[in-house]
């Protein structure tokens, strides 16, 4: 199981949910999102540490230091920051 830490909000476990957004949502985190499909960019957060894998091919291209929580799963422990 991977640990997802959101700076300023706390941490939760990733336990095979569809996406990081789903895991964070289930744990009651107040994460920004809209489409959940990689189209809008609303869920973009800074990846401070750790690695992620894309589980769908997003249309929206986040900045180099950002990831889309709706379109990724963690590969080990990750630390995120909401911009
Ligand atoms: S919620 Fe729209 S790109 Fe993730």
mmCIF file of N, CA, C and O and ligand atoms in Angstrom:
data_model
loop_
_atom_site.group_PDB
_atom_site.id
_atom_site.type_symbol
_atom_site.label_atom_id
_atom_site.label_comp_id
_atom_site.label_asym_id
_atom_site.label_seq_id
_atom_site.Cartn_x
_atom_site.Cartn_y
_atom_site.Cartn_z
ATOM 1 N N UNK A 1 0.837 -1.209 0.000
ATOM 2 C CA UNK A 1 0.000 0.000 0.000
ATOM 3 C C UNK A 1 0.869 1.254 0.000
ATOM 4 O O UNK A 1 1.870 1.289 0.690
ATOM 5 N N UNK A 2 0.463 2.228 -0.749
ATOM 6 C CA UNK A 2 1.215 3.481 -0.800
ATOM 7 C C UNK A 2 0.538 4.524 0.074
ATOM 8 O O UNK A 2 -0.664 4.490 0.284
ATOM 9 N N UNK A 3 1.340 5.446 0.535
ATOM 10 C CA UNK A 3 0.822 6.535 1.350
ATOM 11 C C UNK A 3 0.805 7.808 0.502
ATOM 12 O O UNK A 3 1.797 8.137 -0.158
ATOM 13 N N UNK A 4 -0.334 8.483 0.515
ATOM 14 C CA UNK A 4 -0.434 9.778 -0.189
ATOM 15 C C UNK A 4 -0.506 10.866 0.876
ATOM 16 O O UNK A 4 -1.405 10.856 1.718
ATOM 17 N N UNK A 5 0.453 11.774 0.840
ATOM 18 C CA UNK A 5 0.442 12.906 1.765
ATOM 19 C C UNK A 5 0.107 14.169 0.990
ATOM 20 O O UNK A 5 0.673 14.419 -0.081
ATOM 21 N N UNK A 6 -0.844 14.925 1.498
ATOM 22 C CA UNK A 6 -1.158 16.229 0.911
ATOM 23 C C UNK A 6 -0.742 17.279 1.930
ATOM 24 O O UNK A 6 -1.266 17.306 3.049
ATOM 25 N N UNK A 7 0.210 18.096 1.568
ATOM 26 C CA UNK A 7 0.739 19.101 2.494
ATOM 27 C C UNK A 7 -0.403 20.002 2.963
ATOM 28 O O UNK A 7 -1.173 20.519 2.150
ATOM 29 N N UNK A 8 -0.515 20.122 4.267
ATOM 30 C CA UNK A 8 -1.547 20.973 4.855
ATOM 31 C C UNK A 8 -2.858 20.257 5.115
ATOM 32 O O UNK A 8 -3.746 20.806 5.768
ATOM 33 N N UNK A 9 -3.000 19.017 4.589
ATOM 34 C CA UNK A 9 -4.261 18.290 4.787
ATOM 35 C C UNK A 9 -4.105 16.970 5.529
ATOM 36 O O UNK A 9 -5.023 16.501 6.178
ATOM 37 N N UNK A 10 -2.936 16.331 5.374
ATOM 38 C CA UNK A 10 -2.724 15.053 6.052
ATOM 39 C C UNK A 10 -2.354 13.962 5.071
ATOM 40 O O UNK A 10 -1.851 14.242 3.980
ATOM 41 N N UNK A 11 -2.586 12.703 5.455
ATOM 42 C CA UNK A 11 -2.194 11.589 4.595
ATOM 43 C C UNK A 11 -3.266 10.508 4.579
ATOM 44 O O UNK A 11 -4.094 10.426 5.483
ATOM 45 N N UNK A 12 -3.257 9.719 3.508
ATOM 46 C CA UNK A 12 -4.173 8.585 3.422
ATOM 47 C C UNK A 12 -3.477 7.452 2.697
ATOM 48 O O UNK A 12 -2.417 7.636 2.104
ATOM 49 N N UNK A 13 -4.073 6.271 2.767
ATOM 50 C CA UNK A 13 -3.517 5.108 2.089
ATOM 51 C C UNK A 13 -4.124 4.994 0.702
ATOM 52 O O UNK A 13 -5.311 5.235 0.521
ATOM 53 N N UNK A 14 -3.304 4.582 -0.251
ATOM 54 C CA UNK A 14 -3.833 4.204 -1.559
ATOM 55 C C UNK A 14 -3.957 2.695 -1.573
ATOM 56 O O UNK A 14 -2.972 1.989 -1.387
ATOM 57 N N UNK A 15 -5.176 2.205 -1.774
ATOM 58 C CA UNK A 15 -5.424 0.772 -1.653
ATOM 59 C C UNK A 15 -6.157 0.240 -2.876
ATOM 60 O O UNK A 15 -7.219 -0.354 -2.769
ATOM 61 N N UNK A 16 -5.611 0.521 -4.051
ATOM 62 C CA UNK A 16 -6.151 -0.043 -5.275
ATOM 63 C C UNK A 16 -7.349 0.692 -5.854
ATOM 64 O O UNK A 16 -8.033 0.160 -6.736
ATOM 65 N N UNK A 17 -7.610 1.895 -5.379
ATOM 66 C CA UNK A 17 -8.696 2.668 -5.987
ATOM 67 C C UNK A 17 -8.353 2.983 -7.449
ATOM 68 O O UNK A 17 -7.213 2.865 -7.867
ATOM 69 N N UNK A 18 -9.372 3.458 -8.205
ATOM 70 C CA UNK A 18 -9.157 3.746 -9.627
ATOM 71 C C UNK A 18 -8.079 4.801 -9.814
ATOM 72 O O UNK A 18 -7.217 4.693 -10.683
ATOM 73 N N UNK A 19 -8.117 5.848 -8.991
ATOM 74 C CA UNK A 19 -7.162 6.950 -9.148
ATOM 75 C C UNK A 19 -6.785 7.502 -7.778
ATOM 76 O O UNK A 19 -7.428 7.209 -6.772
ATOM 77 N N UNK A 20 -5.759 8.330 -7.769
ATOM 78 C CA UNK A 20 -5.399 9.012 -6.524
ATOM 79 C C UNK A 20 -6.538 9.896 -6.060
ATOM 80 O O UNK A 20 -6.800 10.012 -4.872
ATOM 81 N N UNK A 21 -7.219 10.533 -7.003
ATOM 82 C CA UNK A 21 -8.336 11.413 -6.639
ATOM 83 C C UNK A 21 -9.406 10.628 -5.877
ATOM 84 O O UNK A 21 -9.928 11.094 -4.864
ATOM 85 N N UNK A 22 -9.695 9.425 -6.362
ATOM 86 C CA UNK A 22 -10.716 8.614 -5.704
ATOM 87 C C UNK A 22 -10.295 8.254 -4.273
ATOM 88 O O UNK A 22 -11.096 8.323 -3.343
ATOM 89 N N UNK A 23 -9.035 7.892 -4.091
ATOM 90 C CA UNK A 23 -8.534 7.543 -2.758
ATOM 91 C C UNK A 23 -8.614 8.755 -1.826
ATOM 92 O O UNK A 23 -9.021 8.639 -0.669
ATOM 93 N N UNK A 24 -8.239 9.912 -2.330
ATOM 94 C CA UNK A 24 -8.246 11.129 -1.512
ATOM 95 C C UNK A 24 -9.675 11.546 -1.174
ATOM 96 O O UNK A 24 -9.975 11.934 -0.050
ATOM 97 N N UNK A 25 -10.526 11.420 -2.150
ATOM 98 C CA UNK A 25 -11.948 11.733 -1.980
ATOM 99 C C UNK A 25 -12.578 10.846 -0.905
ATOM 100 O O UNK A 25 -13.244 11.331 0.001
ATOM 101 N N UNK A 26 -12.332 9.548 -1.000
ATOM 102 C CA UNK A 26 -12.872 8.583 -0.035
ATOM 103 C C UNK A 26 -12.422 8.906 1.383
ATOM 104 O O UNK A 26 -13.125 8.646 2.348
ATOM 105 N N UNK A 27 -11.215 9.444 1.499
ATOM 106 C CA UNK A 27 -10.662 9.744 2.814
ATOM 107 C C UNK A 27 -11.063 11.125 3.310
ATOM 108 O O UNK A 27 -10.574 11.578 4.338
ATOM 109 N N UNK A 28 -11.896 11.811 2.557
ATOM 110 C CA UNK A 28 -12.439 13.079 3.016
ATOM 111 C C UNK A 28 -11.567 14.288 2.748
ATOM 112 O O UNK A 28 -11.781 15.352 3.321
ATOM 113 N N UNK A 29 -10.579 14.127 1.866
ATOM 114 C CA UNK A 29 -9.730 15.264 1.519
ATOM 115 C C UNK A 29 -10.507 16.228 0.627
ATOM 116 O O UNK A 29 -11.342 15.811 -0.168
ATOM 117 N N UNK A 30 -10.195 17.493 0.787
ATOM 118 C CA UNK A 30 -10.850 18.518 -0.008
ATOM 119 C C UNK A 30 -9.993 18.810 -1.231
ATOM 120 O O UNK A 30 -9.199 19.740 -1.246
ATOM 121 N N UNK A 31 -10.127 17.945 -2.252
ATOM 122 C CA UNK A 31 -9.289 18.071 -3.441
ATOM 123 C C UNK A 31 -10.052 18.768 -4.565
ATOM 124 O O UNK A 31 -11.244 18.528 -4.750
ATOM 125 N N UNK A 32 -9.345 19.616 -5.328
ATOM 126 C CA UNK A 32 -10.003 20.225 -6.477
ATOM 127 C C UNK A 32 -10.159 19.206 -7.612
ATOM 128 O O UNK A 32 -9.270 18.394 -7.849
ATOM 129 N N UNK A 33 -11.277 19.207 -8.282
ATOM 130 C CA UNK A 33 -11.463 18.376 -9.473
ATOM 131 C C UNK A 33 -12.722 18.842 -10.191
ATOM 132 O O UNK A 33 -13.526 19.589 -9.640
ATOM 133 N N UNK A 34 -12.885 18.377 -11.408
ATOM 134 C CA UNK A 34 -14.124 18.658 -12.133
ATOM 135 C C UNK A 34 -14.502 17.464 -12.991
ATOM 136 O O UNK A 34 -15.412 16.717 -12.680
ATOM 137 N N UNK A 35 -13.740 17.232 -14.074
ATOM 138 C CA UNK A 35 -14.176 16.226 -15.049
ATOM 139 C C UNK A 35 -13.852 14.786 -14.641
ATOM 140 O O UNK A 35 -14.506 13.860 -15.081
ATOM 141 N N UNK A 36 -12.814 14.593 -13.871
ATOM 142 C CA UNK A 36 -12.304 13.262 -13.502
ATOM 143 C C UNK A 36 -11.804 12.467 -14.710
ATOM 144 O O UNK A 36 -11.566 11.264 -14.597
ATOM 145 N N UNK A 37 -11.683 13.104 -15.845
ATOM 146 C CA UNK A 37 -11.304 12.361 -17.035
ATOM 147 C C UNK A 37 -10.062 12.868 -17.736
ATOM 148 O O UNK A 37 -9.777 12.486 -18.859
ATOM 149 N N UNK A 38 -9.297 13.736 -17.091
ATOM 150 C CA UNK A 38 -8.065 14.229 -17.704
ATOM 151 C C UNK A 38 -8.281 15.349 -18.696
ATOM 152 O O UNK A 38 -7.390 15.658 -19.497
ATOM 153 N N UNK A 39 -9.439 15.982 -18.658
ATOM 154 C CA UNK A 39 -9.738 17.016 -19.659
ATOM 155 C C UNK A 39 -9.588 18.449 -19.155
ATOM 156 O O UNK A 39 -9.237 19.335 -19.918
ATOM 157 N N UNK A 40 -9.874 18.678 -17.873
ATOM 158 C CA UNK A 40 -10.050 20.070 -17.421
ATOM 159 C C UNK A 40 -8.836 20.667 -16.710
ATOM 160 O O UNK A 40 -8.657 21.873 -16.702
ATOM 161 N N UNK A 41 -8.029 19.836 -16.075
ATOM 162 C CA UNK A 41 -6.866 20.338 -15.342
ATOM 163 C C UNK A 41 -7.178 20.821 -13.933
ATOM 164 O O UNK A 41 -6.283 21.256 -13.212
ATOM 165 N N UNK A 42 -8.423 20.748 -13.518
ATOM 166 C CA UNK A 42 -8.799 21.244 -12.192
ATOM 167 C C UNK A 42 -8.110 20.469 -11.069
ATOM 168 O O UNK A 42 -7.889 20.996 -9.988
ATOM 169 N N UNK A 43 -7.771 19.213 -11.321
ATOM 170 C CA UNK A 43 -7.208 18.365 -10.270
ATOM 171 C C UNK A 43 -5.681 18.399 -10.229
ATOM 172 O O UNK A 43 -5.065 17.628 -9.501
ATOM 173 N N UNK A 44 -5.064 19.293 -11.009
ATOM 174 C CA UNK A 44 -3.595 19.359 -11.057
ATOM 175 C C UNK A 44 -3.030 19.770 -9.697
ATOM 176 O O UNK A 44 -3.493 20.735 -9.093
ATOM 177 N N UNK A 45 -2.072 19.001 -9.215
ATOM 178 C CA UNK A 45 -1.377 19.322 -7.967
ATOM 179 C C UNK A 45 0.119 19.172 -8.204
ATOM 180 O O UNK A 45 0.551 18.509 -9.144
ATOM 181 N N UNK A 46 0.901 19.798 -7.327
ATOM 182 C CA UNK A 46 2.350 19.655 -7.428
ATOM 183 C C UNK A 46 2.781 18.322 -6.848
ATOM 184 O O UNK A 46 2.349 17.956 -5.757
ATOM 185 N N UNK A 47 3.633 17.606 -7.578
ATOM 186 C CA UNK A 47 4.219 16.368 -7.064
ATOM 187 C C UNK A 47 5.535 16.740 -6.401
ATOM 188 O O UNK A 47 6.521 17.040 -7.078
ATOM 189 N N UNK A 48 5.527 16.769 -5.064
ATOM 190 C CA UNK A 48 6.711 17.191 -4.315
ATOM 191 C C UNK A 48 7.728 16.061 -4.246
ATOM 192 O O UNK A 48 8.927 16.271 -4.402
ATOM 193 N N UNK A 49 7.251 14.837 -4.004
ATOM 194 C CA UNK A 49 8.161 13.692 -4.023
ATOM 195 C C UNK A 49 7.390 12.430 -4.361
ATOM 196 O O UNK A 49 6.169 12.365 -4.184
ATOM 197 N N UNK A 50 8.116 11.443 -4.868
ATOM 198 C CA UNK A 50 7.503 10.175 -5.232
ATOM 199 C C UNK A 50 7.248 10.077 -6.721
ATOM 200 O O UNK A 50 7.544 11.004 -7.484
ATOM 201 N N UNK A 51 6.743 8.903 -7.125
ATOM 202 C CA UNK A 51 6.484 8.646 -8.545
ATOM 203 C C UNK A 51 5.043 8.225 -8.743
ATOM 204 O O UNK A 51 4.459 7.575 -7.867
ATOM 205 N N UNK A 52 4.496 8.561 -9.887
ATOM 206 C CA UNK A 52 3.131 8.164 -10.202
ATOM 207 C C UNK A 52 3.097 7.522 -11.584
ATOM 208 O O UNK A 52 4.021 7.688 -12.382
ATOM 209 N N UNK A 53 2.021 6.776 -11.837
ATOM 210 C CA UNK A 53 1.826 6.182 -13.156
ATOM 211 C C UNK A 53 0.491 6.660 -13.694
ATOM 212 O O UNK A 53 -0.499 6.697 -12.961
ATOM 213 N N UNK A 54 0.464 7.004 -14.968
ATOM 214 C CA UNK A 54 -0.799 7.447 -15.560
ATOM 215 C C UNK A 54 -1.696 6.244 -15.825
ATOM 216 O O UNK A 54 -1.244 5.237 -16.361
ATOM 217 N N UNK A 55 -2.987 6.370 -15.479
ATOM 218 C CA UNK A 55 -3.906 5.269 -15.713
ATOM 219 C C UNK A 55 -4.893 5.622 -16.827
ATOM 220 O O UNK A 55 -5.725 4.813 -17.203
ATOM 221 N N UNK A 56 -4.827 6.837 -17.293
ATOM 222 C CA UNK A 56 -5.560 7.212 -18.510
ATOM 223 C C UNK A 56 -4.745 8.306 -19.188
ATOM 224 O O UNK A 56 -3.911 8.933 -18.562
ATOM 225 N N UNK A 57 -4.946 8.498 -20.474
ATOM 226 C CA UNK A 57 -4.173 9.490 -21.213
ATOM 227 C C UNK A 57 -4.903 10.816 -21.190
ATOM 228 O O UNK A 57 -5.885 10.995 -21.905
ATOM 229 N N UNK A 58 -4.434 11.746 -20.351
ATOM 230 C CA UNK A 58 -5.150 13.011 -20.233
ATOM 231 C C UNK A 58 -4.980 13.897 -21.464
ATOM 232 O O UNK A 58 -3.939 13.855 -22.124
ATOM 233 N N UNK A 59 -6.000 14.674 -21.750
ATOM 234 C CA UNK A 59 -5.914 15.662 -22.823
ATOM 235 C C UNK A 59 -5.209 16.906 -22.286
ATOM 236 O O UNK A 59 -4.388 17.512 -22.947
ATOM 237 N N UNK A 60 -5.528 17.251 -21.024
ATOM 238 C CA UNK A 60 -4.914 18.407 -20.391
ATOM 239 C C UNK A 60 -3.457 18.086 -20.062
ATOM 240 O O UNK A 60 -3.142 17.031 -19.536
ATOM 241 N N UNK A 61 -2.545 19.017 -20.387
ATOM 242 C CA UNK A 61 -1.136 18.804 -20.070
ATOM 243 C C UNK A 61 -0.740 19.657 -18.879
ATOM 244 O O UNK A 61 -0.629 20.875 -19.001
ATOM 245 N N UNK A 62 -0.504 19.035 -17.721
ATOM 246 C CA UNK A 62 -0.094 19.816 -16.557
ATOM 247 C C UNK A 62 1.350 20.300 -16.699
ATOM 248 O O UNK A 62 2.096 19.796 -17.552
ATOM 249 N N UNK A 63 1.737 21.273 -15.866
ATOM 250 C CA UNK A 63 3.129 21.729 -15.843
ATOM 251 C C UNK A 63 4.046 20.564 -15.495
ATOM 252 O O UNK A 63 3.600 19.548 -14.959
ATOM 253 N N UNK A 64 5.340 20.737 -15.742
ATOM 254 C CA UNK A 64 6.311 19.656 -15.524
ATOM 255 C C UNK A 64 6.315 19.125 -14.099
ATOM 256 O O UNK A 64 6.583 17.948 -13.880
ATOM 257 N N UNK A 65 6.061 20.011 -13.121
ATOM 258 C CA UNK A 65 6.124 19.575 -11.722
ATOM 259 C C UNK A 65 4.748 19.197 -11.184
ATOM 260 O O UNK A 65 4.584 19.000 -9.988
ATOM 261 N N UNK A 66 3.771 19.101 -12.078
ATOM 262 C CA UNK A 66 2.415 18.804 -11.627
ATOM 263 C C UNK A 66 1.919 17.463 -12.183
ATOM 264 O O UNK A 66 2.389 16.993 -13.212
ATOM 265 N N UNK A 67 0.922 16.904 -11.498
ATOM 266 C CA UNK A 67 0.250 15.705 -11.993
ATOM 267 C C UNK A 67 -1.259 15.908 -11.839
ATOM 268 O O UNK A 67 -1.697 16.763 -11.085
ATOM 269 N N UNK A 68 -2.006 15.099 -12.561
ATOM 270 C CA UNK A 68 -3.464 15.127 -12.460
ATOM 271 C C UNK A 68 -3.888 13.979 -11.551
ATOM 272 O O UNK A 68 -3.676 12.807 -11.884
ATOM 273 N N UNK A 69 -4.490 14.298 -10.411
ATOM 274 C CA UNK A 69 -4.841 13.222 -9.469
ATOM 275 C C UNK A 69 -5.906 12.292 -10.035
ATOM 276 O O UNK A 69 -5.978 11.130 -9.646
ATOM 277 N N UNK A 70 -6.723 12.771 -10.978
ATOM 278 C CA UNK A 70 -7.776 11.923 -11.551
ATOM 279 C C UNK A 70 -7.215 10.901 -12.526
ATOM 280 O O UNK A 70 -7.900 9.957 -12.889
ATOM 281 N N UNK A 71 -5.984 11.122 -12.959
ATOM 282 C CA UNK A 71 -5.429 10.305 -14.039
ATOM 283 C C UNK A 71 -4.194 9.527 -13.645
ATOM 284 O O UNK A 71 -3.534 8.965 -14.511
ATOM 285 N N UNK A 72 -3.877 9.513 -12.333
ATOM 286 C CA UNK A 72 -2.653 8.838 -11.886
ATOM 287 C C UNK A 72 -2.908 7.968 -10.663
ATOM 288 O O UNK A 72 -3.828 8.220 -9.890
ATOM 289 N N UNK A 73 -2.041 6.978 -10.505
ATOM 290 C CA UNK A 73 -1.972 6.218 -9.249
ATOM 291 C C UNK A 73 -0.536 6.339 -8.735
ATOM 292 O O UNK A 73 0.401 6.510 -9.517
ATOM 293 N N UNK A 74 -0.354 6.250 -7.414
ATOM 294 C CA UNK A 74 1.004 6.373 -6.860
ATOM 295 C C UNK A 74 1.808 5.093 -7.040
ATOM 296 O O UNK A 74 1.264 4.002 -6.960
ATOM 297 N N UNK A 75 3.092 5.241 -7.302
ATOM 298 C CA UNK A 75 4.030 4.115 -7.341
ATOM 299 C C UNK A 75 4.906 4.244 -6.098
ATOM 300 O O UNK A 75 6.008 4.770 -6.155
ATOM 301 N N UNK A 76 4.395 3.838 -4.965
ATOM 302 C CA UNK A 76 5.079 4.072 -3.691
ATOM 303 C C UNK A 76 4.522 5.337 -3.042
ATOM 304 O O UNK A 76 3.540 5.918 -3.520
ATOM 305 N N UNK A 77 5.157 5.761 -1.961
ATOM 306 C CA UNK A 77 4.666 6.917 -1.222
ATOM 307 C C UNK A 77 4.892 8.194 -2.026
ATOM 308 O O UNK A 77 5.927 8.361 -2.667
ATOM 309 N N UNK A 78 3.897 9.077 -1.981
ATOM 310 C CA UNK A 78 4.012 10.354 -2.702
ATOM 311 C C UNK A 78 3.607 11.508 -1.777
ATOM 312 O O UNK A 78 2.834 11.329 -0.842
ATOM 313 N N UNK A 79 4.162 12.666 -2.063
ATOM 314 C CA UNK A 79 3.790 13.886 -1.349
ATOM 315 C C UNK A 79 3.303 14.896 -2.380
ATOM 316 O O UNK A 79 3.967 15.139 -3.392
ATOM 317 N N UNK A 80 2.115 15.439 -2.134
ATOM 318 C CA UNK A 80 1.478 16.368 -3.065
ATOM 319 C C UNK A 80 1.256 17.715 -2.390
ATOM 320 O O UNK A 80 1.109 17.796 -1.177
ATOM 321 N N UNK A 81 1.195 18.746 -3.210
ATOM 322 C CA UNK A 81 0.854 20.074 -2.694
ATOM 323 C C UNK A 81 -0.181 20.687 -3.623
ATOM 324 O O UNK A 81 0.001 20.696 -4.842
ATOM 325 N N UNK A 82 -1.265 21.183 -3.034
ATOM 326 C CA UNK A 82 -2.284 21.852 -3.846
ATOM 327 C C UNK A 82 -1.799 23.271 -4.124
ATOM 328 O O UNK A 82 -1.514 24.005 -3.184
ATOM 329 N N UNK A 83 -1.653 23.654 -5.390
ATOM 330 C CA UNK A 83 -1.098 24.969 -5.707
ATOM 331 C C UNK A 83 -2.033 26.110 -5.310
ATOM 332 O O UNK A 83 -3.207 25.919 -5.142
HETATM 333 S S1 LIG B 1 -10.538 16.405 -12.823
HETATM 334 FE FE1 LIG B 1 -10.380 17.216 -14.814
HETATM 335 S S2 LIG B 1 -8.335 16.733 -15.383
HETATM 336 FE FE2 LIG B 1 -8.585 15.760 -13.451
#
